Amino acid sequence: MSSSVDNVLGNTSLDRFDVVIVGSGAGGGAAARVLATNGLKVCILEAGNNYFRGLDDPDTDMPRPLFSNDELKLSSRGLIEQQAIVEPRTFRALGAQVDRQLVGEVNNLPKTVGGGWVHADMQCPRFNDFDFHLHSELGDIAGASFADWPLDYDELEPFYAACERLQGVQGLAGADPFASRRSGPYPLPPGPPMYVDSLLRGGAERIGLHPFAFPGARNSRPYRGRPACNDCGLCSMYGCPINAKGSVAMLRDALLTGNVQLRYNAAATRLLVDSSRRRVTAVAYLDADGNPAEVSGDRFLLAASAIESARLCLLSGLGNGGLGNSSGLVGRNLMFHHQTISVGIYREDFHGERGRSVTGGFSDFRGVPNDAQRPLGGIVEFGTNSEKIQEAATYMVELGFRGAALKQFLRDRPLGAHLAALIMQGEDAPQLDNRIDLDPAVRDINGLPVPRITYGTHPFELAAREYYGPRLIDLHGAAGAQFAFVAPINEGGATPSSRHIMGTLRMGSDPRTSVTDAFCKFHDLDNLYSADGAPMPTSSGYNPTLTLQALAMRTAGAIVDPARPESVIEGDA
Amino acid sequence: MRVTRRRFLGLVGATGAAGLWWAPGCGDDDSTTQVAHFFTSDERLVVEDMAAALVPEDDLSAGALATDAVELIDRFLAAFDSDPPAIFGGGPYSGRSPFPDPRTGMPTNDYPDNDFTEMLPLTRMQELAFRILLDGDAAVTNGTINTGIVPPNPGLRAIYRDGIAALEQAAQDAGAASFGELDAEARIAAFATTTPDFRGALLQNLAEGMFAAPEYGGNRDRRGWLDYDYDGDSQPLGYTLFDADSEPFDRPDKPNQTADPNRPARPFSPEVERFLTAITAAQGGKRFF
Ligand SMILES: Cc1cc2nc3c(=O)[nH]c(=O)nc-3n(C[C@H](O)[C@H](O)[C@H](O)COP(=O)(O)OP(=O)(O)OC[C@H]3O[C@@H](n4cnc5c(N)ncnc54)[C@H](O)[C@@H]3O)c2cc1C
């Protein structure tokens, strides 16, 4: 089954496809698994390269990743990152009367087989019950476009459970008193807490909070053919050298069915439609050598991540009042998480290069809707620094130390081994005018218009920041920090630094106020679906990937069995 | 009290379980493959003299010279003179850390090969990106597609060549026969007269040269990690070991869950403490003690 053809994984002999998926990341992999295990023939187009040797090889030793504990390769030089020098994005602040204020990197996610889920640190909380009907809870908020989801938590629950089971999420049911109901325990117990986690947990408990072992899709025991995580420390921003993360677990299941052909180094450039203008017939793409190619199929799933999926629609003439966009909403309601990050400096050495980036946190600050006393914030992660080059560059490039003073910082490591971070994933209120469109002039190296991000912060996020920021500082004090402060809002003054990207193809039951329907199918097209973070009407205050995967599985399930999508999750694998 | 390299090795040797499995030399890069360089010998000297002033040696820890940080830069700028280009090392292991025993979880004497020395081939998009980064936007088709909107990019090689020339010029202007004759203070003053692009590149690349995996040419003898309390790469052993029932436990020599006795809590030096006090105040934070 294992392919020997360059730039292709899976069954190379397939040439007719029931479904074509653009993007092999978190959402695309989840959808592919449901489709392929139910016998549908799937072609996946992936813009990036493959670093999982033998991903389609059934041998139990496989895959053997080419990742490593190598900061230069993964983090500084960006092996799997979208390289902004050839694929820039542009940014302008909401309200700025200019075409753009920045050309370069704007909230990029990796381009590689497995997508952003490869270098993620795999935090996997579920959203809360009330996240699915926030508009009803909050009412109208000026300048924001909160909306209820066209489904509720209970409908998504079986898909959450399946995602956890198939990827191997570790966690402890009941440990988070604010979490919504679960149909069963986590498939794996929590792994060992990092030293920084133990200290911050103590601080959190001392000020009356409810910390817990953060759920995450990394094996804490050998599971489904993958080894247990040995806590090598270089986790966030790194592909896993031993494949203990669940990054490509579902993608591999899909490939092993024999029903999938994954073409990588293949970047989709346009969706082609028939004369009815209600059906997509093919996707045009650039192959590994940059030559144009096409693949046709019966149905099409966009899973290129919220910004790139919306860009592909716009490149295809969907949007701008055109095809597939009677609502005029393609690209709008773009959301990130508004991270409030409180930095604590401790005399303790946290040796962050041991552990798995984040092992603990709490969700007390997610709050409850309409509590006049407390705004809606987000789940909080306990983190520290594990990267040495990046730490040194902070002293050298950003802070400008030289000579003996620099040596003192390099040895004392105040912003490295002695730094603990509390990261609140604050809800980002949706706004119509926070959006991606095509930059009117800037092109990528292939000559295609790049995505332009227009974004402004809403008072909703700032209220949570103001309220919880000082509490995060106090937590550091209770945990033994010598210094603590809240880091400034934006790295580089552009968008929030979060790589949680949502919105742009909002789902809803009314075609006038949404782009996609309750099963993430485009209202205006008969065979085009969204299977990444794009359909989410609201961002919630939890890491989004498990939820976008559950949605993608449900969409794929509905393609297989529209009446009972939850009955086909397991398929035949 | 800081753990210098010698002290560090002494401590590791003292923890019985650790044995020799972290000893120097195990899995160190002994490859003799030919590597390409960019600088002329004169240029290399200027960069080294500059680096020595920016990150000097002292009694406690290596600086840019002892870590051979400039070697990494020299190789990176010549990356395309090798095939595959010397940009991304292979994986998953360096051979510095052994496999665990599947029954006990404890380290074995079985070390993997060093994959880091096997450079990975580039994709079309990666090649375009690094060609522009090193040789400038005119070096590839469509590289100048956004000219007029973004400033021209001359590439790192030209930025280094020009930066080195500017340093030599500054030395001449100061009446010195060569850049190396300037004392550290004068070298840093000369550095301040160079372009922001050169300054940013050299500082970032020196950080890489001191602390990246040794296979890229810098971080000689892992002085960048050993002298500055950093473990470096740890796979396939990692820090959590598993017993026969797959129950996890910490490594005896390098605990994950608790404080490391070899890296105890300690006060910051007065200079660092002053800085922390100032940024905490500037950000409206709190100092607790
Ligand atoms: C450092 C880091 C840590 C993170 N940690 C977490 C975490 O702990 N928990 C969490 O929930 N989230 C985390 N995230 C976010 C997470 O990575 C994303 O939410 C998730 O990957 C999004 O899934 P997706 O399917 O929408 O897109 P992706 O996973 O990004 O997949 C999209 C895929 O589409 C491909 N693609 C794009 N354009 C095209 C095209 N034109 N043609 C073909 N293919 C294309 C891309 O190459 C990519 O492989 C993290 C992100 C980063 C950067």
XYZ file of N, CA and C in Angstrom, chain A residues 364-377 463-464 466-468 471:
60
model
N -11.434 28.536 35.468
C -12.289 29.425 36.280
C -12.539 30.760 35.570
N -11.561 31.231 34.792
C -11.698 32.549 34.177
C -12.500 32.528 32.874
N -12.933 31.344 32.472
C -13.856 31.303 31.344
C -15.173 31.938 31.775
N -15.464 31.856 33.060
C -16.647 32.537 33.582
C -17.935 31.891 33.119
N -19.019 32.571 33.380
C -20.324 32.161 32.855
C -20.934 33.379 32.193
N -21.741 33.172 31.152
C -22.297 34.333 30.454
C -23.159 35.178 31.384
N -23.133 36.461 31.145
C -24.017 37.394 31.844
C -23.840 37.439 33.349
N -22.678 37.098 33.815
C -22.346 37.339 35.206
C -21.874 38.794 35.264
N -22.687 39.660 35.875
C -22.376 41.091 35.857
C -21.049 41.366 36.538
N -20.637 40.437 37.400
C -19.402 40.655 38.151
C -18.145 40.288 37.371
N -18.291 39.364 36.422
C -17.088 38.810 35.809
C -17.263 38.652 34.311
N -16.376 39.228 33.501
C -16.483 39.050 32.058
C -16.102 37.628 31.641
N -16.396 37.280 30.390
C -16.011 35.974 29.852
C -14.569 36.019 29.379
N -13.736 35.268 30.022
C -12.339 35.196 29.596
C -12.090 33.909 28.862
N -12.141 44.028 28.082
C -12.750 43.960 29.418
C -12.223 42.730 30.157
N -12.150 41.594 29.437
C -11.643 40.376 30.074
C -10.173 40.536 30.446
N -8.563 43.332 31.153
C -8.424 44.233 32.305
C -8.810 43.537 33.599
N -9.865 42.732 33.508
C -10.359 42.100 34.729
C -9.448 40.981 35.194
N -9.031 40.125 34.274
C -8.274 38.933 34.690
C -6.765 39.159 34.764
N -5.449 39.435 38.182
C -5.612 38.160 38.911
C -4.528 37.162 38.521
